[in-house]
Structures are given as C-alpha cells and as structure tokens.
Amino acid sequence: METVIVNMRDGIEEAGMRRAGEILRRGGLVAFPTETVYGLGADALDEEAAGKIYQAKGRPSDNPLIVHIADWDAIEKIAVDIPPEAKLLSDAFWPGPLTMILKRSDAVPLATTGGLDTVAVRLPNHEIARALIRAGGGYVAAPSANTSGRPSPTKAEHVVRDMDGVIDMIIDGGDVRIGIESTIVDLTEGAPTILRPGYVSREMLEKVLGRVEIDRALLAEDENIRPKAPGMRYRHYAPKAPLVIVEGPAQRVRERINALSEENAADGRVTGVIGTDESQGYYRNALVKSIGSRADERSIARHLYGILREFDDSEVSVIYSESFDTPQMGQAIMNRLIKAAGHQIIDVNE
Ligand code: AMP
Ligand code: MG
C-alpha cells in the first residue's frame, strides 16, 4: 500500500483534510497528531475498520482503543449512564489529555473496546485532530501510531518509520506538545480511579472530583497485580540495549554512572546516558543525551520517547538514566521509564 504523507505543519490544508475524512469514512487508516502523541485513527463505529488498527500495529485484540470525539455532545451516542463526574471533568480538562472510561453503548462495536462493556473516550486539544474527527464522521478510534512494542510516536518521522506502506495516510503536524499518553480515569465503578498516569495529575483531578483513587497495580512493586487497563498489562517498550535507572541524590547518581561507564569503556563497550541540560556536562566515557531541563518538566516528558528511539539507532550496549520524579508529570514519566527499564533500578541513596 502506498502511504500518502500530508504536511500540515503550518496549519490545516483543506484538500488534504477532506481526503483524510474520506479515507476514514470508507474504512481506512489515517495517522494524525494530537497534543499527547500521534494517533492511528479509524472509524470507531466500523468494526472492520477498527480491526485494521490491530493488524497495522500488531496489537493484541484484547487491548481496547480510545474513541476520540470533537464535541462533548458526541458522547451520548457512544456511552450510557454517563455520571455527573464526566461533565465536571470535561468542563475542567477537555479538550485535553484526559481519557474517561464509561459504559459502552451498542453503537460501539466490541472490536473497538477489545470485547469490553466499557468505552474509553477523549476529546483532544489539537486542531488537526478535531478537524479530522469531524471530517471522518465524529468518532475516531485511535491508539498511539507506533508498531506494538515500540515507543509512542512524538513526531511524524516516528510514524513514517513504523507505518509507511502499512496505512493509507499520515498527517504531519510537527512535534507534539506533551509527549506522553493521556491520563486514563475510570468512572464506571466505585470512586473515580486513575488507570494510567499522564499530564493530568491526581491532584488536578481531586480539585474537581474530591477523592480519586489510583489503580493499585500502578503503585505496587509486585508486578503480578493485574492493572485494570488491559494495555498497562503488556510489557511495553524495551530498548534494544538494557536500560537501567539510577536513583538518588544528583551528585551520587552522576558519580555512579561515571564509574559504570568507565568500567564499560575498559571492556570496550559503549555506554549510553540519559541526563538533563543541567547534568550532561558531568558525564564521561559515554554517549550522553539530554532529555530536557529539570527546570521545565514538560521538556522532559516531550523528549522521553524520542530519546529512547534515538538510542535504538546507536550502538550502545547499555543505557543508564537519571530518575525524573518531577512535580506534576513525574508519576507519568517514571511509569513509562520504569517499564522501559523492565524495573531495573540502582538506588544510590545510602
Ligand atoms: P493507547 O491509545 O495506545 O495509549 O492505548 C489505549 C489505552 O487505553 C490502553 O492502555 C488500553 O488498555 C486503555 N483502555 C482503552 N479502553 C479501555 C477500557 N474500556 N477500559 C480500560 N482501559 C481502556
Ligand atoms: Mg500505545
């Protein structure tokens, strides 16, 4: 299949958008930018179209898709028994990086929800995304536009790398603003519960809803507790080279990483280091990449996936990363990083 790549970095291009809408309406696949990561879209109400997403990504069929809408009113067609909390969250955070789990209506095929009786809904804060949703009929199922097991794409080049020749169209809207997938909050049973941490933090949700729980599996050291969001159960991305997080006071972290890099260099092995703008000058004997500035946690979130992809293109035999427990997005960032590291952490606190 030939994949059409449409450049909309400088704004929406009408003819391209019409064509993208037609592709979705006849059951095809279009990748598009959102504020979180690039999505791989199909008509959410078309069983066959949704099925194509799983094929293109190599995604397990029990891992449900998020349905993207462009207007609050659209929610009534796809969800039933919508609780008042949904409207409160919508008023506070939509359009934005928050996904709500609600009870599914019969309009949504089981292919879209991975066989579940619930549906995930999000209204993205990105002009291209909303224009595409409207052009495509109003309901676009879209997981991240990466091959399953690769980091989520944060620029169109990442999507091209994974999806060229596999899908109908890629809309290039430039780099995303947030870089980490949406916060998922379940409103279908008991107290509102965070199933996946993201840009919208627990504190932000609690300001609107009062008490908000966190899925126990996200906090547990025990990897055997099953997360409620099926996608959080899969071993996510692991870089080609082993990734190890080094945690503790900044100075000790730098010393330990330098000591390890020196040992590796003596053995003829190349070490990769994920540091920050503030720390990168301290590292020796390693291929050092800065993830962003500690003074700007958004820069750290935005570059996380891109930096992991970059290391896969280099010949490092191990990667050490600092820990990024930043105020608002720290939990979301560390959730992704710890998964990528397969829980390998060196603690230099003592
Ligand atoms: P992605 O769009 O690739 O970020 O993946 C979507 C995420 O949303 C996955 O972790 C899914 O498991 C989760 N998700 C989607 N629908 C539901 C649902 N109905 N209940 C729980 N989790 C969901
Ligand atoms: Mg994903």
Tab-separated table of C-alpha atoms and ligand atoms in Angstrom:
chain	number	residue	atom	x	y	z
A	1	MET	CA	0.000	0.000	0.000
A	2	GLU	CA	1.230	3.495	-0.763
A	3	THR	CA	1.059	5.784	2.260
A	4	VAL	CA	0.237	9.407	1.443
A	5	ILE	CA	2.096	11.863	3.700
A	6	VAL	CA	0.401	15.249	4.021
A	7	ASN	CA	2.262	18.206	5.509
A	8	MET	CA	0.104	20.322	7.824
A	9	ARG	CA	2.888	21.731	9.983
A	10	ASP	CA	1.835	25.249	9.129
A	11	GLY	CA	-1.873	24.644	9.559
A	12	ILE	CA	-4.760	22.617	8.203
A	13	GLU	CA	-4.708	22.049	4.476
A	14	GLU	CA	-8.346	21.740	3.354
A	15	ALA	CA	-7.981	19.370	0.392
A	16	GLY	CA	-5.769	17.018	2.416
A	17	MET	CA	-8.204	17.070	5.314
A	18	ARG	CA	-11.150	16.256	3.011
A	19	ARG	CA	-9.227	13.343	1.607
A	20	ALA	CA	-8.323	12.140	5.125
A	21	GLY	CA	-12.000	12.275	6.117
A	22	GLU	CA	-12.962	10.237	3.052
A	23	ILE	CA	-10.346	7.605	3.903
A	24	LEU	CA	-11.802	7.235	7.408
A	25	ARG	CA	-15.399	7.113	6.111
A	26	ARG	CA	-14.592	4.271	3.752
A	27	GLY	CA	-12.867	2.269	6.500
A	28	GLY	CA	-9.203	3.231	6.030
A	29	LEU	CA	-6.435	4.261	8.451
A	30	VAL	CA	-5.045	7.779	8.976
A	31	ALA	CA	-2.278	8.675	11.472
A	32	PHE	CA	-2.581	12.164	12.936
A	33	PRO	CA	-1.058	14.398	15.604
A	34	THR	CA	-2.692	15.045	18.971
A	35	GLU	CA	-1.273	17.033	21.874
A	36	THR	CA	-0.146	13.823	23.633
A	37	VAL	CA	1.322	11.520	20.943
A	38	TYR	CA	0.485	10.657	17.310
A	39	GLY	CA	-2.641	8.505	16.953
A	40	LEU	CA	-3.539	5.833	14.399
A	41	GLY	CA	-7.173	6.552	13.517
A	42	ALA	CA	-10.057	4.520	12.108
A	43	ASP	CA	-13.846	4.931	12.222
A	44	ALA	CA	-14.617	3.774	15.777
A	45	LEU	CA	-18.156	2.675	14.862
A	46	ASP	CA	-16.996	0.464	11.971
A	47	GLU	CA	-15.997	-2.947	13.239
A	48	GLU	CA	-13.873	-3.834	10.245
A	49	ALA	CA	-12.036	-0.507	10.246
A	50	ALA	CA	-11.217	-0.793	13.949
A	51	GLY	CA	-9.936	-4.303	13.280
A	52	LYS	CA	-7.424	-2.904	10.799
A	53	ILE	CA	-5.769	-0.889	13.575
A	54	TYR	CA	-4.842	-4.051	15.474
A	55	GLN	CA	-3.403	-5.533	12.296
A	56	ALA	CA	-1.354	-2.474	11.368
A	57	LYS	CA	0.137	-2.182	14.874
A	58	GLY	CA	0.442	-5.887	15.604
A	59	ARG	CA	-1.622	-5.100	18.712
A	60	PRO	CA	-3.266	-7.839	20.796
A	61	SER	CA	-7.028	-7.787	20.059
A	62	ASP	CA	-7.992	-7.596	23.752
A	63	ASN	CA	-6.263	-4.217	24.159
A	64	PRO	CA	-9.080	-1.669	23.693
A	65	LEU	CA	-8.884	1.554	21.678
A	66	ILE	CA	-9.666	5.084	22.846
A	67	VAL	CA	-12.558	6.719	20.946
A	68	HIS	CA	-11.784	10.349	20.067
A	69	ILE	CA	-14.586	12.878	19.705
A	70	ALA	CA	-14.578	16.554	18.727
A	71	ASP	CA	-17.580	17.831	20.765
A	72	TRP	CA	-18.957	16.966	24.197
A	73	ASP	CA	-22.420	16.185	22.762
A	74	ALA	CA	-20.977	13.311	20.733
A	75	ILE	CA	-20.514	11.338	23.949
A	76	GLU	CA	-24.190	10.413	24.190
A	77	LYS	CA	-24.059	8.170	21.157
A	78	ILE	CA	-21.212	6.004	22.439
A	79	ALA	CA	-21.757	5.906	26.228
A	80	VAL	CA	-24.741	5.188	28.506
A	81	ASP	CA	-25.446	6.017	32.180
A	82	ILE	CA	-22.996	8.901	31.953
A	83	PRO	CA	-22.263	10.040	35.557
A	84	PRO	CA	-22.147	13.739	36.513
A	85	GLU	CA	-18.380	13.412	37.110
A	86	ALA	CA	-17.904	13.052	33.357
A	87	LYS	CA	-19.310	16.517	32.682
A	88	LEU	CA	-17.274	18.013	35.525
A	89	LEU	CA	-14.082	16.518	34.106
A	90	SER	CA	-15.000	17.607	30.604
A	91	ASP	CA	-15.569	21.192	31.756
A	92	ALA	CA	-12.216	21.191	33.560
A	93	PHE	CA	-9.934	19.269	31.176
A	94	TRP	CA	-11.477	18.911	27.704
A	95	PRO	CA	-10.254	19.462	25.135
A	96	GLY	CA	-7.177	17.914	26.691
A	97	PRO	CA	-5.029	14.933	27.699
A	98	LEU	CA	-7.641	13.076	29.746
A	99	THR	CA	-9.444	9.848	28.815
A	100	MET	CA	-12.597	8.726	30.644
A	101	ILE	CA	-13.828	5.142	30.880
A	102	LEU	CA	-17.646	5.000	30.627
A	103	LYS	CA	-20.293	2.347	29.981
A	104	ARG	CA	-20.394	1.429	26.304
A	105	SER	CA	-23.483	1.926	24.130
A	106	ASP	CA	-24.427	-0.599	21.441
A	107	ALA	CA	-23.250	1.860	18.784
A	108	VAL	CA	-19.640	0.949	19.617
A	109	PRO	CA	-18.544	-2.433	18.231
A	110	LEU	CA	-16.713	-4.828	20.537
A	111	ALA	CA	-13.751	-4.737	18.157
A	112	THR	CA	-13.186	-1.142	19.277
A	113	THR	CA	-13.408	-1.883	23.003
A	114	GLY	CA	-11.414	-5.099	22.953
A	115	GLY	CA	-14.553	-7.019	23.932
A	116	LEU	CA	-15.304	-4.841	26.993
A	117	ASP	CA	-18.658	-3.354	28.042
A	118	THR	CA	-16.937	-0.052	28.705
A	119	VAL	CA	-15.594	2.543	26.307
A	120	ALA	CA	-12.654	4.954	26.615
A	121	VAL	CA	-13.415	8.498	25.384
A	122	ARG	CA	-11.189	11.530	24.813
A	123	LEU	CA	-11.611	14.983	23.292
A	124	PRO	CA	-8.113	16.003	22.152
A	125	ASN	CA	-6.694	19.515	22.325
A	126	HIS	CA	-5.310	19.667	18.811
A	127	GLU	CA	-6.870	21.454	15.855
A	128	ILE	CA	-5.791	18.899	13.273
A	129	ALA	CA	-7.116	16.043	15.409
A	130	ARG	CA	-10.515	17.680	15.896
A	131	ALA	CA	-10.833	18.624	12.217
A	132	LEU	CA	-10.020	15.043	11.246
A	133	ILE	CA	-12.542	13.599	13.713
A	134	ARG	CA	-15.267	15.841	12.267
A	135	ALA	CA	-14.252	15.060	8.670
A	136	GLY	CA	-14.258	11.350	9.442
A	137	GLY	CA	-17.778	11.194	10.898
A	138	GLY	CA	-17.256	12.196	14.524
A	139	TYR	CA	-15.862	9.044	16.185
A	140	VAL	CA	-12.254	8.069	15.633
A	141	ALA	CA	-10.716	5.079	17.410
A	142	ALA	CA	-7.035	5.777	17.864
A	143	PRO	CA	-4.259	4.140	19.841
A	144	SER	CA	-0.727	5.500	19.570
A	145	ALA	CA	0.556	5.228	15.976
A	146	ASN	CA	3.578	3.020	16.733
A	147	THR	CA	4.158	-0.624	15.972
A	148	SER	CA	3.181	-2.538	19.123
A	149	GLY	CA	6.208	-2.724	21.424
A	150	ARG	CA	7.864	0.473	20.112
A	151	PRO	CA	7.757	3.843	21.923
A	152	SER	CA	4.765	6.050	21.111
A	153	PRO	CA	5.494	8.470	18.239
A	154	THR	CA	6.018	12.113	19.134
A	155	LYS	CA	6.869	13.313	15.608
A	156	ALA	CA	5.641	12.351	12.141
A	157	GLU	CA	9.059	10.815	11.303
A	158	HIS	CA	8.476	8.208	14.042
A	159	VAL	CA	5.140	7.286	12.441
A	160	VAL	CA	6.702	7.072	8.988
A	161	ARG	CA	9.348	4.746	10.394
A	162	ASP	CA	6.739	2.362	11.836
A	163	MET	CA	3.766	2.722	9.472
A	164	ASP	CA	4.985	3.646	5.973
A	165	GLY	CA	3.428	1.240	3.458
A	166	VAL	CA	1.015	-0.122	6.072
A	167	ILE	CA	-1.644	2.625	6.376
A	168	ASP	CA	-3.422	4.994	3.952
A	169	MET	CA	-2.258	8.394	5.185
A	170	ILE	CA	-0.006	10.163	7.692
A	171	ILE	CA	-0.750	13.777	8.586
A	172	ASP	CA	2.456	15.567	9.622
A	173	GLY	CA	1.582	18.210	12.205
A	174	GLY	CA	5.104	18.641	13.582
A	175	ASP	CA	6.268	17.716	17.078
A	176	VAL	CA	3.634	17.032	19.736
A	177	ARG	CA	3.399	19.322	22.760
A	178	ILE	CA	3.102	16.831	25.654
A	179	GLY	CA	4.774	13.622	24.507
A	180	ILE	CA	3.185	11.211	26.996
A	181	GLU	CA	-0.156	9.444	26.557
A	182	SER	CA	-3.338	10.752	28.225
A	183	THR	CA	-4.295	10.185	31.840
A	184	ILE	CA	-6.994	7.476	31.963
A	185	VAL	CA	-9.665	7.724	34.658
A	186	ASP	CA	-12.312	5.048	35.192
A	187	LEU	CA	-15.795	6.354	36.055
A	188	THR	CA	-17.628	3.025	35.826
A	189	GLU	CA	-17.167	1.509	39.277
A	190	GLY	CA	-16.759	2.934	42.756
A	191	ALA	CA	-14.660	6.062	43.233
A	192	PRO	CA	-13.048	7.595	40.135
A	193	THR	CA	-9.802	5.679	39.603
A	194	ILE	CA	-6.669	6.526	37.627
A	195	LEU	CA	-5.766	3.569	35.423
A	196	ARG	CA	-2.859	5.289	33.676
A	197	PRO	CA	-0.987	8.387	34.912
A	198	GLY	CA	-0.495	11.251	32.442
A	199	TYR	CA	-0.234	15.011	32.171
A	200	VAL	CA	-3.400	15.500	34.249
A	201	SER	CA	-2.250	14.531	37.751
A	202	ARG	CA	-4.175	13.045	40.657
A	203	GLU	CA	-4.074	16.434	42.437
A	204	MET	CA	-5.620	18.151	39.421
A	205	LEU	CA	-8.415	15.557	39.262
A	206	GLU	CA	-9.036	15.768	43.017
A	207	LYS	CA	-9.569	19.525	42.788
A	208	VAL	CA	-12.553	18.785	40.574
A	209	LEU	CA	-13.893	15.489	41.959
A	210	GLY	CA	-12.734	15.223	45.546
A	211	ARG	CA	-11.185	11.849	46.298
A	212	VAL	CA	-9.639	9.986	43.348
A	213	GLU	CA	-8.096	6.512	43.636
A	214	ILE	CA	-5.131	5.072	41.769
A	215	ASP	CA	-5.224	1.552	40.346
A	216	ARG	CA	-3.262	-0.447	42.917
A	217	ALA	CA	-1.269	-2.170	40.225
A	218	LEU	CA	0.355	1.157	39.279
A	219	LEU	CA	1.783	1.659	42.739
A	220	ALA	CA	2.627	-1.918	43.603
A	221	GLU	CA	6.180	-3.156	43.492
A	222	ASP	CA	4.608	-6.533	42.840
A	223	GLU	CA	4.429	-6.977	39.077
A	224	ASN	CA	1.821	-9.715	39.461
A	225	ILE	CA	-1.083	-7.444	40.398
A	226	ARG	CA	-3.132	-7.041	37.205
A	227	PRO	CA	-3.673	-3.443	36.035
A	228	LYS	CA	-7.293	-2.633	35.150
A	229	ALA	CA	-6.407	-1.044	31.809
A	230	PRO	CA	-5.574	-4.010	29.562
A	231	GLY	CA	-2.854	-2.032	27.761
A	232	MET	CA	-0.959	-1.485	31.010
A	233	ARG	CA	-0.580	-5.272	31.379
A	234	TYR	CA	1.544	-5.726	28.321
A	235	ARG	CA	5.249	-5.435	28.569
A	236	HIS	CA	5.582	-2.117	26.839
A	237	TYR	CA	8.560	-0.839	25.061
A	238	ALA	CA	12.002	-2.145	25.930
A	239	PRO	CA	15.010	-0.573	24.204
A	240	LYS	CA	17.420	-2.846	22.324
A	241	ALA	CA	20.136	-2.175	24.903
A	242	PRO	CA	19.300	-2.831	28.575
A	243	LEU	CA	18.109	0.354	30.314
A	244	VAL	CA	18.907	0.917	33.995
A	245	ILE	CA	17.578	3.802	36.113
A	246	VAL	CA	19.985	5.244	38.694
A	247	GLU	CA	18.139	6.896	41.561
A	248	GLY	CA	19.327	9.103	44.437
A	249	PRO	CA	20.969	12.488	45.134
A	250	ALA	CA	22.154	14.157	41.900
A	251	GLN	CA	25.872	14.120	42.704
A	252	ARG	CA	25.916	10.427	43.667
A	253	VAL	CA	23.924	9.485	40.595
A	254	ARG	CA	26.483	11.214	38.362
A	255	GLU	CA	29.420	9.566	40.141
A	256	ARG	CA	27.897	6.104	39.948
A	257	ILE	CA	27.033	6.453	36.266
A	258	ASN	CA	30.557	7.702	35.519
A	259	ALA	CA	32.073	4.762	37.394
A	260	LEU	CA	29.915	2.282	35.482
A	261	SER	CA	30.684	3.977	32.150
A	262	GLU	CA	34.398	3.809	32.876
A	263	GLU	CA	34.200	0.074	33.611
A	264	ASN	CA	32.280	-0.491	30.401
A	265	ALA	CA	34.763	1.556	28.376
A	266	ALA	CA	37.623	-0.533	29.801
A	267	ASP	CA	35.785	-3.604	28.473
A	268	GLY	CA	35.401	-1.910	25.080
A	269	ARG	CA	31.675	-1.337	25.478
A	270	VAL	CA	29.844	1.908	24.682
A	271	THR	CA	27.545	3.303	27.375
A	272	GLY	CA	24.507	5.497	26.724
A	273	VAL	CA	23.437	8.052	29.333
A	274	ILE	CA	20.119	9.890	29.653
A	275	GLY	CA	20.882	13.105	31.523
A	276	THR	CA	19.486	16.629	31.532
A	277	ASP	CA	20.610	20.035	30.272
A	278	GLU	CA	21.924	20.641	33.788
A	279	SER	CA	23.863	17.373	34.172
A	280	GLN	CA	25.044	16.338	30.727
A	281	GLY	CA	28.405	18.119	31.031
A	282	TYR	CA	29.374	15.951	34.021
A	283	TYR	CA	29.317	12.605	32.229
A	284	ARG	CA	32.459	10.968	30.853
A	285	ASN	CA	33.166	7.912	28.684
A	286	ALA	CA	29.610	7.728	27.379
A	287	LEU	CA	27.230	8.747	24.600
A	288	VAL	CA	25.243	11.348	26.546
A	289	LYS	CA	21.825	12.669	25.541
A	290	SER	CA	19.890	15.347	27.352
A	291	ILE	CA	16.200	14.621	27.803
A	292	GLY	CA	15.419	18.258	28.655
A	293	SER	CA	15.734	20.669	31.564
A	294	ARG	CA	14.832	19.924	35.175
A	295	ALA	CA	13.519	23.487	35.318
A	296	ASP	CA	10.914	22.554	32.687
A	297	GLU	CA	9.351	19.146	33.309
A	298	ARG	CA	7.315	19.426	30.132
A	299	SER	CA	10.540	19.308	28.133
A	300	ILE	CA	11.417	16.013	29.838
A	301	ALA	CA	8.054	14.436	29.013
A	302	ARG	CA	8.198	15.704	25.443
A	303	HIS	CA	11.591	14.125	24.666
A	304	LEU	CA	11.319	10.800	26.517
A	305	TYR	CA	10.088	8.591	23.666
A	306	GLY	CA	12.222	10.287	21.033
A	307	ILE	CA	15.396	9.741	23.046
A	308	LEU	CA	14.613	6.046	23.524
A	309	ARG	CA	14.135	5.716	19.746
A	310	GLU	CA	17.456	7.544	19.161
A	311	PHE	CA	19.342	5.115	21.383
A	312	ASP	CA	17.930	2.220	19.369
A	313	ASP	CA	19.639	3.730	16.331
A	314	SER	CA	23.014	3.887	18.104
A	315	GLU	CA	25.429	1.124	19.085
A	316	VAL	CA	25.308	1.393	22.875
A	317	SER	CA	25.423	-1.825	24.886
A	318	VAL	CA	23.739	-0.416	27.997
A	319	ILE	CA	21.859	2.795	28.859
A	320	TYR	CA	21.836	4.493	32.278
A	321	SER	CA	19.147	7.053	33.013
A	322	GLU	CA	18.673	9.571	35.778
A	323	SER	CA	15.312	9.454	37.551
A	324	PHE	CA	12.746	12.193	36.805
A	325	ASP	CA	10.386	12.491	39.732
A	326	THR	CA	9.135	15.926	38.680
A	327	PRO	CA	6.219	17.697	40.439
A	328	GLN	CA	3.247	17.287	38.096
A	329	MET	CA	4.150	14.695	35.485
A	330	GLY	CA	6.761	12.762	37.473
A	331	GLN	CA	4.475	9.811	38.062
A	332	ALA	CA	3.582	9.597	34.375
A	333	ILE	CA	7.184	9.957	33.223
A	334	MET	CA	8.515	7.381	35.696
A	335	ASN	CA	5.676	4.952	34.889
A	336	ARG	CA	6.884	4.862	31.248
A	337	LEU	CA	10.605	4.890	32.082
A	338	ILE	CA	10.380	2.106	34.692
A	339	LYS	CA	8.502	-0.071	32.208
A	340	ALA	CA	11.092	0.583	29.518
A	341	ALA	CA	13.773	-0.384	32.063
A	342	GLY	CA	11.947	-3.601	32.951
A	343	HIS	CA	12.093	-2.400	36.614
A	344	GLN	CA	15.926	-2.333	36.683
A	345	ILE	CA	16.829	0.372	39.203
A	346	ILE	CA	20.083	1.105	41.027
A	347	ASP	CA	19.443	3.008	44.263
A	348	VAL	CA	22.408	5.144	45.369
A	349	ASN	CA	20.603	6.703	48.328
A	350	GLU	CA	22.622	5.103	51.147
B	1	AMP	P1	-3.074	3.807	23.549
B	1	AMP	O1	-4.152	4.528	22.825
B	1	AMP	O2	-2.125	3.082	22.674
B	1	AMP	O3	-2.424	4.743	24.503
B	1	AMP	O4	-3.803	2.699	24.405
B	1	AMP	C1	-5.058	2.910	24.975
B	1	AMP	C2	-5.034	2.567	26.433
B	1	AMP	O5	-6.350	2.763	26.962
B	1	AMP	C3	-4.656	1.140	26.728
B	1	AMP	O6	-3.837	1.080	27.876
B	1	AMP	C4	-6.000	0.494	26.986
B	1	AMP	O7	-5.894	-0.641	27.774
B	1	AMP	C5	-6.768	1.628	27.673
B	1	AMP	N1	-8.218	1.457	27.528
B	1	AMP	C6	-8.939	1.683	26.407
B	1	AMP	N2	-10.248	1.372	26.613
B	1	AMP	C7	-10.345	0.932	27.879
B	1	AMP	C8	-11.429	0.464	28.686
B	1	AMP	N3	-12.660	0.375	28.200
B	1	AMP	N4	-11.155	0.105	29.966
B	1	AMP	C9	-9.898	0.201	30.454
B	1	AMP	N5	-8.832	0.634	29.735
B	1	AMP	C10	-9.045	1.006	28.478
B	2	MG	MG	0.160	2.860	22.866
